[in-house]
Coordinates of C-alpha atoms in Angstrom, one line a residue:
X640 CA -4.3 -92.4 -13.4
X641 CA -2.5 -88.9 -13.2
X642 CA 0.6 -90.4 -12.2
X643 CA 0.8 -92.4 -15.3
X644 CA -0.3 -89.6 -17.6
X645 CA 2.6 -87.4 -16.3
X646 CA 4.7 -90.0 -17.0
X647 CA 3.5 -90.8 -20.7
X648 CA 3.4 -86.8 -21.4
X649 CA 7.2 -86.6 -19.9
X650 CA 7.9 -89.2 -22.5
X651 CA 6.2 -87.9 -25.4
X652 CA 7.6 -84.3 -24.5
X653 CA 10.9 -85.5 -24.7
X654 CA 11.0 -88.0 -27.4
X655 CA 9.5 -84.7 -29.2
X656 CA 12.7 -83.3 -29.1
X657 CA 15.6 -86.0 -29.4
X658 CA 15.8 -84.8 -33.6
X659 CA 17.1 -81.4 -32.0
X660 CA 19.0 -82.9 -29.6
X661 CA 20.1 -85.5 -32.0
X662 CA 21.3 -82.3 -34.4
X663 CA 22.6 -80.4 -31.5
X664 CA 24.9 -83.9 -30.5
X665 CA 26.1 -83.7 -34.4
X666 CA 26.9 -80.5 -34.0
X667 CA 29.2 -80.5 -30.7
X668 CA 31.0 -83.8 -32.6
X669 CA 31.7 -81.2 -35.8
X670 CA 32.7 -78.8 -33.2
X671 CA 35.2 -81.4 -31.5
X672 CA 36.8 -82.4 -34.5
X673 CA 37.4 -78.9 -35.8
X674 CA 38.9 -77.9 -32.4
X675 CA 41.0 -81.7 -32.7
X676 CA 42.4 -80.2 -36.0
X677 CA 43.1 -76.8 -34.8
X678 CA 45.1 -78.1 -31.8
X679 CA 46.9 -80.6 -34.0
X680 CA 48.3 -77.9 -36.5
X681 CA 49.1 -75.4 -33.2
X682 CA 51.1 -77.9 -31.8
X683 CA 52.5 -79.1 -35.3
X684 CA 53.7 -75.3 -36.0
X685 CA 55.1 -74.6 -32.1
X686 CA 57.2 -77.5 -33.1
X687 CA 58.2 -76.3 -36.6
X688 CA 59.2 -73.0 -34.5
X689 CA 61.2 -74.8 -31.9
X690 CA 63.1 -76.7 -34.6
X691 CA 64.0 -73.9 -36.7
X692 CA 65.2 -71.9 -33.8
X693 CA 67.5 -75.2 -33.1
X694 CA 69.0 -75.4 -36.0
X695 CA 69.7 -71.2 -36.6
X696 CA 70.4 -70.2 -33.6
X697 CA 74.4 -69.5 -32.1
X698 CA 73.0 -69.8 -28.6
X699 CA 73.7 -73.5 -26.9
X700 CA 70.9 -72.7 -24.4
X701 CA 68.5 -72.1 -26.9
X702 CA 69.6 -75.1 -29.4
X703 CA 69.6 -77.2 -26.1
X704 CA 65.2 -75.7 -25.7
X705 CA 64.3 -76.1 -29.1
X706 CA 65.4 -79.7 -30.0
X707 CA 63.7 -80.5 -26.5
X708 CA 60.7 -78.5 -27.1
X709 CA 60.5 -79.9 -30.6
X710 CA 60.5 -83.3 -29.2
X711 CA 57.0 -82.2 -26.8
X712 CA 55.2 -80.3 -29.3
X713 CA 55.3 -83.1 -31.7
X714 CA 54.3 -85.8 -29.1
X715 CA 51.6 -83.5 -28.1
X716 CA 49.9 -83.2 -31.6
X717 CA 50.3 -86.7 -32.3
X718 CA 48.2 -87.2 -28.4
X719 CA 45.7 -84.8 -30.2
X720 CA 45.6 -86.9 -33.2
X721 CA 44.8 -90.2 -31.1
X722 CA 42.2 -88.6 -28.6
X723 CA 40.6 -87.4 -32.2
X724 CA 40.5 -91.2 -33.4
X725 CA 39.7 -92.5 -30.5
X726 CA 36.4 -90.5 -30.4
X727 CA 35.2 -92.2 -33.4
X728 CA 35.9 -95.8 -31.9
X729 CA 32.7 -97.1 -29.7
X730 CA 33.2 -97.7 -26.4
X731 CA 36.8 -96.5 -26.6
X732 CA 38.6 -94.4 -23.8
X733 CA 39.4 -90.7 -24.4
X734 CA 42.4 -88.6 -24.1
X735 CA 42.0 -86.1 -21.4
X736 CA 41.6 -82.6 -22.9
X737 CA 44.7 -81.1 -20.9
X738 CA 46.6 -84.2 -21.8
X739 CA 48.5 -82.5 -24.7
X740 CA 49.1 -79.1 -22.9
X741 CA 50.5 -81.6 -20.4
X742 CA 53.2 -83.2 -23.0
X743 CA 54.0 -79.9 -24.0
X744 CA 55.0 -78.1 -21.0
X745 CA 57.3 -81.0 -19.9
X746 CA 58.8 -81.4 -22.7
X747 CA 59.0 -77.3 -24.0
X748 CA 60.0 -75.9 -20.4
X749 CA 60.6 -78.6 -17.6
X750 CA 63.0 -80.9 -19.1
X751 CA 64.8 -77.9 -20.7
X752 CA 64.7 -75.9 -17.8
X753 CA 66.2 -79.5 -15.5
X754 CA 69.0 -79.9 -18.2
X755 CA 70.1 -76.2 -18.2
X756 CA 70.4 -75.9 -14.5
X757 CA 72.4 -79.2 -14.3
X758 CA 74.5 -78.1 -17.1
X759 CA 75.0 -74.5 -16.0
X760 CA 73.9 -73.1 -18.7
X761 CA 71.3 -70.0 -19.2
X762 CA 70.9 -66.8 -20.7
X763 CA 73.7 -64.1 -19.9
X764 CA 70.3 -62.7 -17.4
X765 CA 70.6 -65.2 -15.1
X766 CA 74.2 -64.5 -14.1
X767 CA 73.5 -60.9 -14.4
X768 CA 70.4 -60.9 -11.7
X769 CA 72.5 -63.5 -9.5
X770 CA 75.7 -61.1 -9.8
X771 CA 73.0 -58.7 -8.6
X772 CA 72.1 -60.5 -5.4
X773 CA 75.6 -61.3 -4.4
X774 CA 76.4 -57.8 -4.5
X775 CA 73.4 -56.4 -2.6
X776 CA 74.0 -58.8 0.2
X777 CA 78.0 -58.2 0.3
X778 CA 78.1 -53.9 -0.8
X779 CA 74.8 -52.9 0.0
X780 CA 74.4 -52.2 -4.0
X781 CA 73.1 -53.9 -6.9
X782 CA 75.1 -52.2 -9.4
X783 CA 79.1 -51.9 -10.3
X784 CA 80.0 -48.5 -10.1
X785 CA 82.3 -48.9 -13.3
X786 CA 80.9 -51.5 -15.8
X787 CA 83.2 -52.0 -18.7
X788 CA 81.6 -54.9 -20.7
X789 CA 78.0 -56.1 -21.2
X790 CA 77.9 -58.6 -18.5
X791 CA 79.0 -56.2 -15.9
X792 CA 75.9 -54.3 -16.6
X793 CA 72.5 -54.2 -14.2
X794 CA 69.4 -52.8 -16.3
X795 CA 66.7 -53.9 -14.1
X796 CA 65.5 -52.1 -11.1
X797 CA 67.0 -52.9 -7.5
X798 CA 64.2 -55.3 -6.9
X799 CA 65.3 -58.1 -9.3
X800 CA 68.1 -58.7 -7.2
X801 CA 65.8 -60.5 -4.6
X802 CA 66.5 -63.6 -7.3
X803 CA 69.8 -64.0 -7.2
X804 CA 69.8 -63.8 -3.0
X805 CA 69.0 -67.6 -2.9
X806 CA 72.3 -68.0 -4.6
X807 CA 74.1 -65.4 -2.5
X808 CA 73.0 -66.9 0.7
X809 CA 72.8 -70.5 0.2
X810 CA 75.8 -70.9 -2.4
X811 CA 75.7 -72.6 -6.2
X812 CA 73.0 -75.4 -6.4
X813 CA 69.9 -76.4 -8.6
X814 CA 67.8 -75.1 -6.5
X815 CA 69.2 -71.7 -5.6
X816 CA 69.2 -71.0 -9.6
X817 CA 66.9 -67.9 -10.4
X818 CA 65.4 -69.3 -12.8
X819 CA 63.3 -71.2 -10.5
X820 CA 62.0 -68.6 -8.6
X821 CA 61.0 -66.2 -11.2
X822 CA 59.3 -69.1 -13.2
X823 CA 57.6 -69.8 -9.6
X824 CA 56.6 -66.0 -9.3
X825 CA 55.6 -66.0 -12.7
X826 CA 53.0 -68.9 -11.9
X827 CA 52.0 -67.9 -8.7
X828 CA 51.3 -64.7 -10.1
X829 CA 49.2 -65.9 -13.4
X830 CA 47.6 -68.3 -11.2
X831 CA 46.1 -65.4 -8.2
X832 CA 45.0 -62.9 -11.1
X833 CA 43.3 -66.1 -12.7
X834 CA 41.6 -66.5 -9.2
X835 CA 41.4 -63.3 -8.5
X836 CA 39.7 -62.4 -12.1
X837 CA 37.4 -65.7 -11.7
X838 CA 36.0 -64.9 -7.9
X839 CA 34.9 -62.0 -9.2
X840 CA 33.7 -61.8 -12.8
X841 CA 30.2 -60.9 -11.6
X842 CA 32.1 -57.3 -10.4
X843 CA 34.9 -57.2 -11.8
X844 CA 33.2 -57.2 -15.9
X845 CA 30.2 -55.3 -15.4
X846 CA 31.3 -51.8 -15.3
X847 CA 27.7 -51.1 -13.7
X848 CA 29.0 -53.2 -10.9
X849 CA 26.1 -55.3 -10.9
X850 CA 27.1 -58.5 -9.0
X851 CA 26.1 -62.1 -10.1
X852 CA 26.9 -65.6 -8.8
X853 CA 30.7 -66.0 -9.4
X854 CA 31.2 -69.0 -11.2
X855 CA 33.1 -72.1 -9.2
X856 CA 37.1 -71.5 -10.2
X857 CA 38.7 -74.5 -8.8
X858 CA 40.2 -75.9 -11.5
X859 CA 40.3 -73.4 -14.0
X860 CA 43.5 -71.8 -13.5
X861 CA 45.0 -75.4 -14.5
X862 CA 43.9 -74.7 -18.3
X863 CA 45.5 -71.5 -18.2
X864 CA 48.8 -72.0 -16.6
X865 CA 49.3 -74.6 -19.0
X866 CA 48.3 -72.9 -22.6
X867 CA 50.2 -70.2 -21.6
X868 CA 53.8 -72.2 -19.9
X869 CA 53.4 -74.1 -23.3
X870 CA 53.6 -71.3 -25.3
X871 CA 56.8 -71.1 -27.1
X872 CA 57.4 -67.1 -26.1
X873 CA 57.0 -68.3 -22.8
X874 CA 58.2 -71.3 -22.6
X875 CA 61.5 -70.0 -24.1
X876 CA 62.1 -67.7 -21.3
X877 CA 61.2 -69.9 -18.6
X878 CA 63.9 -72.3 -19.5
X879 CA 66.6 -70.1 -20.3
X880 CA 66.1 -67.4 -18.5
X881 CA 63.1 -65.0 -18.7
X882 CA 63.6 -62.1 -16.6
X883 CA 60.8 -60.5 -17.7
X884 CA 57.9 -63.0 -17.0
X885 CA 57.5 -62.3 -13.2
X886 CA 57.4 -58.9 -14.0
X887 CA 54.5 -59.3 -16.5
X888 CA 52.6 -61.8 -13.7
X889 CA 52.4 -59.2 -10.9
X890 CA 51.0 -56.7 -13.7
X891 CA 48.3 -59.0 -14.6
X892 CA 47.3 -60.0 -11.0
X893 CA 47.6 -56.4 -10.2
X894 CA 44.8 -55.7 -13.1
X895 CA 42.7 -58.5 -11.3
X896 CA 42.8 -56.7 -8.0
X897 CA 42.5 -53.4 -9.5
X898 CA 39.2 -55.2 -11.4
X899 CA 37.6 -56.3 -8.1
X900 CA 38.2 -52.4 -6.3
X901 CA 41.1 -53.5 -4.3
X902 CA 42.8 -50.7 -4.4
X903 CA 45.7 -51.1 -2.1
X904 CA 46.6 -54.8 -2.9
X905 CA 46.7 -53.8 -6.7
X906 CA 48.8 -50.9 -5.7
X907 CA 51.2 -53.1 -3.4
X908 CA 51.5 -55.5 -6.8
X909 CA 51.9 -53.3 -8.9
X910 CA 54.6 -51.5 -6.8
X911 CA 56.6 -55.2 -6.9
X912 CA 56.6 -55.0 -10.7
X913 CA 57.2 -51.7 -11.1
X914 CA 60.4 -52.5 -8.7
X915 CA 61.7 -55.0 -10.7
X916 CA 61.9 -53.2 -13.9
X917 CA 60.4 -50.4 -15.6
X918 CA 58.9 -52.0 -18.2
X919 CA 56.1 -52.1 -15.5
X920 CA 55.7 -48.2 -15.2
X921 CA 53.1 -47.7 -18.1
X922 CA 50.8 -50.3 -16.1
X923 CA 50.0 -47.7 -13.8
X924 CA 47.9 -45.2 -15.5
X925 CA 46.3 -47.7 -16.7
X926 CA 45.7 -49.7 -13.5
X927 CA 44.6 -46.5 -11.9
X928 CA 42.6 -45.4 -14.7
X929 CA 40.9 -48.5 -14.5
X930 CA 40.2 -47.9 -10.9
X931 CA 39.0 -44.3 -11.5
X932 CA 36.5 -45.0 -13.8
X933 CA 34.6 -48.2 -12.0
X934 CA 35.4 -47.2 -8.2
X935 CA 35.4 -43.6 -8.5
X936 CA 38.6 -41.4 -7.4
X937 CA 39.5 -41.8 -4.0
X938 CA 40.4 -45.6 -4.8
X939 CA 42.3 -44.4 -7.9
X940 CA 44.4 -42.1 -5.2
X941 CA 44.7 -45.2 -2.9
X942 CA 45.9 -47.6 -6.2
X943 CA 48.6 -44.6 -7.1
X944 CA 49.6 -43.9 -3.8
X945 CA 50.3 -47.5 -3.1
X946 CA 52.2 -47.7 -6.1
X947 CA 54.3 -44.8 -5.4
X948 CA 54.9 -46.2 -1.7
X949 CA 56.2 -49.6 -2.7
X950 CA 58.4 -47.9 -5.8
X951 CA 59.8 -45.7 -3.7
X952 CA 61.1 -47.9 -0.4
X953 CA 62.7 -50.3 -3.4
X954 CA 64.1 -48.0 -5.2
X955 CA 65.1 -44.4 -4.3
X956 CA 67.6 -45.3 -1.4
X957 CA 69.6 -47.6 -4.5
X958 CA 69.4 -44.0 -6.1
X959 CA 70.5 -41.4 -3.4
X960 CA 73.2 -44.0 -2.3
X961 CA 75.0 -44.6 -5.7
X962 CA 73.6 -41.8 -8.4
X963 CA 76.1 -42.5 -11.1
X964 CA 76.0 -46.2 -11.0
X965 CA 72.1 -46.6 -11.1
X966 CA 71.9 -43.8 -14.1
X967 CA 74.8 -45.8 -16.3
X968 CA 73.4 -49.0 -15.4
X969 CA 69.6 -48.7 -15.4
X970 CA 69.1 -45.5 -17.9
X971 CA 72.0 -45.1 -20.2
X972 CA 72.7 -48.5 -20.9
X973 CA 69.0 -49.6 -21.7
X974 CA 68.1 -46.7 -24.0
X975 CA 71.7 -47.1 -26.0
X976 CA 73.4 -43.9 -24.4
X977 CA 76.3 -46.2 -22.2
X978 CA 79.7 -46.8 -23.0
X979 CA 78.8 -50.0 -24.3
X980 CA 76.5 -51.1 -26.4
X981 CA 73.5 -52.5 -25.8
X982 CA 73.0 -56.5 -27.4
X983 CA 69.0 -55.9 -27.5
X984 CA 69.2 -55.7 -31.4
X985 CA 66.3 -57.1 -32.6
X986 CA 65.0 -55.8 -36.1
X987 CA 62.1 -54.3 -35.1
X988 CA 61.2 -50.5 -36.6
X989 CA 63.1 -48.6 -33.7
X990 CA 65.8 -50.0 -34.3
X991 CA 65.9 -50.1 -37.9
X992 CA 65.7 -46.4 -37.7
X993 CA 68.9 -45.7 -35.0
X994 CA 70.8 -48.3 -37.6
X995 CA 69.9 -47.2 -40.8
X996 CA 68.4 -43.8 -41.0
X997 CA 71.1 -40.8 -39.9
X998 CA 69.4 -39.4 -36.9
X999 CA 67.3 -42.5 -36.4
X1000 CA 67.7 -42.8 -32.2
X1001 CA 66.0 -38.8 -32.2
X1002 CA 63.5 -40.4 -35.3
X1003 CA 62.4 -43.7 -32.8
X1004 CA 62.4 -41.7 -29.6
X1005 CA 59.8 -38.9 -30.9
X1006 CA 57.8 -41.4 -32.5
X1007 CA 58.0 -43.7 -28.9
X1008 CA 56.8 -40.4 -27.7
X1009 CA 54.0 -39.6 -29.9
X1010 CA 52.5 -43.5 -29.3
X1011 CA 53.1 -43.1 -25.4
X1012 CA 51.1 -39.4 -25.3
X1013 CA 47.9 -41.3 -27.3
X1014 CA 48.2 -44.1 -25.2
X1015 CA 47.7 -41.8 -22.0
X1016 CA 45.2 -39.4 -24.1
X1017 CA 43.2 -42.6 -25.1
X1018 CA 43.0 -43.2 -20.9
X1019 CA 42.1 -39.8 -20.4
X1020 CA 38.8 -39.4 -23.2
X1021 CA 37.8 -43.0 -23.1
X1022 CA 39.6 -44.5 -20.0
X1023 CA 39.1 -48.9 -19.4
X1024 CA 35.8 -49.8 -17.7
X1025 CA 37.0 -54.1 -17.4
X1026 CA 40.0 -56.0 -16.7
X1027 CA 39.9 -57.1 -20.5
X1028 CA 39.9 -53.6 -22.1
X1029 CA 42.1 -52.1 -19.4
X1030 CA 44.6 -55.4 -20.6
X1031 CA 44.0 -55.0 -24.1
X1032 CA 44.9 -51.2 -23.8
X1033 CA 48.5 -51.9 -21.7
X1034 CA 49.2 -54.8 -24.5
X1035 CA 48.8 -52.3 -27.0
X1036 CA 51.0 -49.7 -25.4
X1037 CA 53.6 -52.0 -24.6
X1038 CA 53.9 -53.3 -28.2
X1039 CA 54.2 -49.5 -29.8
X1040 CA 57.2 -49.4 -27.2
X1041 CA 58.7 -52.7 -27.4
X1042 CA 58.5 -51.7 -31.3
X1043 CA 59.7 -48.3 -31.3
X1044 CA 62.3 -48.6 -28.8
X1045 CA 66.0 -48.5 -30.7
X1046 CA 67.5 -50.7 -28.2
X1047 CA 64.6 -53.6 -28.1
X1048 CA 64.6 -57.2 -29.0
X1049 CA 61.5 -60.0 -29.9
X1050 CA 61.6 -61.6 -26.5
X1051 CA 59.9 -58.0 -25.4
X1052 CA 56.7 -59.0 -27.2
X1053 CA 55.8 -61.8 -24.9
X1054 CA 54.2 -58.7 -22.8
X1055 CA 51.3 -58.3 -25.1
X1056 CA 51.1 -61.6 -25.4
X1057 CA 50.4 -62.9 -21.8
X1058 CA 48.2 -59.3 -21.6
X1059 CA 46.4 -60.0 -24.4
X1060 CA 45.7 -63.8 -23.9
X1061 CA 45.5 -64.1 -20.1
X1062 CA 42.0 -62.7 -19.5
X1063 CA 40.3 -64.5 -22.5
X1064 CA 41.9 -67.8 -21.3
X1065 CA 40.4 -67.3 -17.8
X1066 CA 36.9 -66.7 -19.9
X1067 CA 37.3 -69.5 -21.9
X1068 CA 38.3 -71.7 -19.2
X1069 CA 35.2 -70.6 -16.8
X1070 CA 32.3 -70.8 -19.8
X1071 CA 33.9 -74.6 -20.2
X1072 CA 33.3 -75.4 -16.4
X1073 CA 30.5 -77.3 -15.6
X1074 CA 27.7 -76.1 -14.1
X1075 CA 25.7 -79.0 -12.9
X1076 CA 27.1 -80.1 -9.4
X1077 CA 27.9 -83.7 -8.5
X1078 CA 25.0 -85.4 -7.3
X1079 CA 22.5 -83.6 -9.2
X1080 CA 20.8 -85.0 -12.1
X1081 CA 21.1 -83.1 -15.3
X1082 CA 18.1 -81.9 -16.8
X1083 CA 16.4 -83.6 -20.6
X1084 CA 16.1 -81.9 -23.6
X1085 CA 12.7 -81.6 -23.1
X1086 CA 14.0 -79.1 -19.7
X1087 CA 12.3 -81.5 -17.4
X1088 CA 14.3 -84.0 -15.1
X1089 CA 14.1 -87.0 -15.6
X1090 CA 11.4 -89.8 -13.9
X1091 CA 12.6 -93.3 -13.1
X1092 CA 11.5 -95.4 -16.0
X1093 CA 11.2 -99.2 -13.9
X1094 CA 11.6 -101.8 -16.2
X1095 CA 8.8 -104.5 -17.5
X1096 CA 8.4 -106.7 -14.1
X1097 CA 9.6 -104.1 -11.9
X1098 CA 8.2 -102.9 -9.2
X1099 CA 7.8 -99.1 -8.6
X1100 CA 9.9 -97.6 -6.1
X1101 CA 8.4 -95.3 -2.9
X1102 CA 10.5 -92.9 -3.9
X1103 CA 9.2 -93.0 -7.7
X1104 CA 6.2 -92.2 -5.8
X1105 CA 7.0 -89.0 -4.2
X1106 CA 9.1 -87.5 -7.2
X1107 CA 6.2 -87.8 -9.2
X1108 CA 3.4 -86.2 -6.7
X1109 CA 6.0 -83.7 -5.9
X1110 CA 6.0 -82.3 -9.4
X1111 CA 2.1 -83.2 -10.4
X1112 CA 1.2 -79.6 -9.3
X1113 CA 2.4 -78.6 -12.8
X1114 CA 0.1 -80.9 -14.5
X1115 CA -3.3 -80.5 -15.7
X1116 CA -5.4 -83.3 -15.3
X1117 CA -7.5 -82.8 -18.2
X1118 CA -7.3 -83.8 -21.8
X1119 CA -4.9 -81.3 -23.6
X1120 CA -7.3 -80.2 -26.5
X1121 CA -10.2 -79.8 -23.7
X1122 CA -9.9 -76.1 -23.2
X1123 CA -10.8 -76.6 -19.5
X1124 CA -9.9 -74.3 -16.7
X1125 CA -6.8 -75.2 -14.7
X1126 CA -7.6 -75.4 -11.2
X1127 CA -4.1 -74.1 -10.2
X1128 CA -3.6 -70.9 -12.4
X1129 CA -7.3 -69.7 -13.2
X1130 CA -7.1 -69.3 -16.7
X1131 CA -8.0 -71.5 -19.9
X1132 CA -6.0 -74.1 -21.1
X1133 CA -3.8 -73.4 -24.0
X1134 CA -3.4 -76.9 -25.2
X1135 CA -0.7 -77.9 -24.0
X1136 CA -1.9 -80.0 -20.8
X1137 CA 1.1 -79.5 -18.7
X1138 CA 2.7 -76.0 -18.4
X1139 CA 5.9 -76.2 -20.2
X1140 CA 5.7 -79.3 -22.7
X1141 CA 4.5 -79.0 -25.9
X1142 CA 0.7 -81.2 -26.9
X1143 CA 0.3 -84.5 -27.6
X1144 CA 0.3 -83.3 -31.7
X1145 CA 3.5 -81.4 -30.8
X1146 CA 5.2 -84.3 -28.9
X1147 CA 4.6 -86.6 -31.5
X1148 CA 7.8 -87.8 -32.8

C-alpha cells in the first residue's frame, strides 16, 4: 500500500509541474531560433566581408581567400538555415550544432591555405620568416646586415626563424611551408590554454582560490578552435600567412598557466612569445601582475624571471653577435626610422598623425606613451585578479598600441580579438557541456528520478521493487492533510506528505 502511494504522489508531483516545464520547453525553442537567426546573419556578413575584400583588394593571395571563404560562409548559413527548419519538422534529423563552424573553416582557411601552398603563393611574411631560417642555419644570423628593399628586411625577433628551418633543412615542399607550422602552433596553443583554463576554472576564476569540481573539458576546446579558425581576422592570416597568430596563442596559454599558479611554465610560454616578436612584451606585466596578486610575490618573481631567462638565451646572443643588423632590422625598420619605409600603412589614428599632421611621428609616439604608462598604472592600483580581466586588460593595451603606433596596419587587431574572445568562448563552451554522465538517468521536473511506470498487463519488475523501498524513507505514510508526526524527522507534518513534493491540492494539475 505505500509502494503504490509513492508511486501515485511521484505522478501527481510531477504532472504538477509539466505547465512549467511545458513553458520552460517553449522557451529554449524561442531561444534556439533566435540563436539559428543570429548564426545565419554572422555567417551571412563573414561572407559579405570575404567577398568585398575579393573584389577590392590588389593582393592575388587575398582575392584567391576571399572568393574561397565566400564560398564557406555562405554554405555555412545556408546549413544554419536547414538545421533551423528542420527543427520544426516532426521526427526530422538535426544538423549538428558545430556542423556550420565545420563548413566554415574548410572552406575560409583549409582549402585556401591547400591552394596557396600548391600555388606558391602567400603573404611577403612567409618568404621573409623562411629567408630567416635559411640564413640562421647557413650564417649563424637571422638578419642581412645591409637590407636595401622591404623584403630584405627581418622585423620579428630571432625566434621566428624556427619556421622557416623546415624549409632550410628539408628543401621547398607543401609540407615544409611555414604556414603550416605556425597555424599548427597557433592551435596547439589555443587548444592547451583552453585546457589549461578549463582544468582549472574552480582556481583559476575565484580570486579567493576557493577550489570546486572542474568541469569535464573533453570536447570543449573543439567549439572553440573552430569559432575562432572561422573567424575571418583569423582565418585570413592563417591562410595567407599570419605571422602573428602563434605569437598571440602562446600569450594566451601563458595567461592559463599563469591563472592556475604555474609560474614557471607561464614564464617558459611567455618567454617563446616574447621571442618571437615584441608585440608579446606588454603580456608580461600583465602576466606577472596577474600572478602577484592571486599567488602572492615570490611566484610573480618566478613568472618574470622565467620570462627574462627564455628572452634572453633567444635573443641577446642575435644581439652581441650582429648589433647593427638586429637594430636596423628589428627597431628602426618597425617604428619607421629605416632606410626604407615601412608597408604597415593602415589608416588607423597613429598613422594618420605621422602622414598628415607636421610632427605627427613625435604626436603618435607621446600619445603611445601616455596609453602604455596607464596601462601599467592601471596594473599597479587595481592589478587583474582572473584570467578574463588579466585578458581583457592586455586586449585593451594592445589595441591603444596597435592604434597609436605610426607604422601599424588592421591585421594587428586580431590581438584583442583572440584576447578578448578566447576566455568567454572557453566559458561558453563549458556552461554548454552536459552535466549528467552517460548511464545515469536524468532527473523530472518535479527533481525526483524517475520510477518504472510497467504498462497495463505487465508484470512488476524485482528491481522496480528495490528502487522504490530504497527511496520510501522519504515518504510519509500518512495522509498529507493529517498533521501527524513523521516517524523519521520528529516534527509535524507540513502537508505535504513526502519531503520535497508539493500536496495532493498542489499536485493537482
Amino acid at each position: 500500500m505505500n509502494l503504490q502511494l509513492l508511486c501515485k504522489r511521484t505522478e501527481f508531483a510531477c504532472v504538477g509541474r509539466l505547465p512549467q516545464s511545458s513553458r520552460t520547453l517553449g522557451r529554449s525553442a524561442g531561444g534556439e531560433r533566435g540563436r539559428d537567426r543570429r548564426e545565419v546573419w554572422w555567417w551571412g556578413a563573414c561572407a559579405l566581408a570575404a567577398l568585398g575584400l575579393a573584389l577590392f583588394t590588389s593582393l592575388v593571395p587575398h582575392r584567391t581567400w576571399g572568393l574561397l571563404a565566400a564560398t564557406g560562409y555562405g554554405c555555412a548559413a545556408v546549413a544554419v538555415a536547414l538545421r533551423a527548419r528542420r527543427r520544426r519538422t516532426p521526427r526530422a534529423p538535426a544538423g549538428t550544432a558545430r556542423l556550420p563552424a565545420v563548413i566554415a573553416v574548410a572552406g575560409a582557411v583549409v582549402a585556401p591555405l591547400v591552394l596557396l601552398i600548391l600555388t606558391g603563393r602567400g603573404q611577403l611574411e612567409v618568404a621573409v620568416v623562411e629567408r630567416a631560417g635559411e640564413l640562421l642555419l647557413n650564417s649563424g644570423s637571422p638578419y642581412l646586415s645591409a637590407p636595401a628593399t622591404v623584403a630584405d628586411y627581418n622585423p620579428y625577433l630571432p625566434g621566428m626563424a624556427a619556421f622557416g628551418l623546415p624549409r632550410a633543412m628539408f628543401g621547398d615542399g607543401p609540407l615544409t611551408d611555414a604556414r603550416w607550422w605556425m597555424a599548427a602552433t597557433f592551435l596547439l596553443s589555443i587548444g592547451g590554454a583552453v585546457t589549461v583554463l578549463c582544468r582549472g576554472r574552480g582556481r583559476a576564476d575565484e580570486p579567493d582560490g576557493r577550489s570546486r569540481r572542474a568541469p569535464a573539458c573533453g570536447r570543449d576546446g573543439v567549439p572553440v578552435l573552430l569559432w575562432l579558425a572561422a573567424c575571418p581576422l583569423v582565418a585570413l592570416p592563417l591562410a595567407v600567412g599570419g605571422i602573428d597568430l602563434p605569437v598571440i596563442g602562446l600569450m594566451c596559454w601563458a595567461l592559463a598557466m599563469a591563472g592556475r599558479g604555474k609560474a614557471v611554465g607561464a614564464g617558459l610560454l611567455l618567454g617563446a612569445a616574447a621571442a618571437l616578436k615584441w608585440t608579446a612584451w606588454p603580456a608580461v606585466p600583465v602576466v606577472v601582475a596577474l600572478m602577484a596578486a592571486r599567488y602572492g610575490r615570490r611566484k610573480a618573481l618566478s613568472c618574470g624571471a622565467a620570462t627574462v631567462v627564455t628572452v634572453t638565451a633567444a635573443v641577446v646572443p642575435f644581439l652581441l653577435t650582429a648589433p647593427g643588423a638586429f637594430a636596423e632590422n628589428v627597431l628602426a625598420f618597425p617604428l619607421g626610422l629605416a632606410t626604407t619605409a615601412s608597408p604597415a600603412e593602415s589608416p588607423l589614428p597613429g598613422r594618420l598623425l605621422a602622414a598628415y599632421v607636421p610632427g605627427g611621428a613625435l604626436v603618435a609616439m607621446v600619445l603611445l606613451s601616455i596609453a602604455a604608462l596607464g596601462v601599467a598604472a592601471s596594473l599597479l592600483i587595481r592589478p587583474p585578479r582572473t584570467v578574463h580581466a588579466a585578458a581583457d586588460r592586455l586586449a585593451l593595451g594592445l589595441a591603444l598600441a596597435m592604434a597609436l603606433m605610426p607604422a601599424t596596419r588592421f591585421g594587428y587587431l586580431v590581438y584583442p580579438l583572440v584576447l578578448w574572445a578566447w576566455p568567454r568562448l572557453t566559458a561558453q563552451a563549458t556552461a554548454g557541456s552536459p552535466t549528467v554522465a552517460p548511464g545515469r538517468v536524468p532527473q523530472l521536473p518535479c527533481g525526483r528520478r524517475p520510477l518504472t511506470q510497467p504498462s497495463p498487463g505487465e508484470p512488476v519488475r524485482d528491481a522496480d521493487h528495490a528502487e522504490a523501498k530504497q527511496a520510501a524513507p522519504e515518504a510519509s505514510p500518512v495522509h498529507p492533510d493529517s498533521g501527524r508526526v513523521d516517524p523519521g524527522r520528529g516534527q509535524p507534518s507540513t502537508g505535504s506528505g513526502w519531503q520535497g513534493t508539493p500536496s495532493r491540492k498542489e499536485a493537482a494539475p
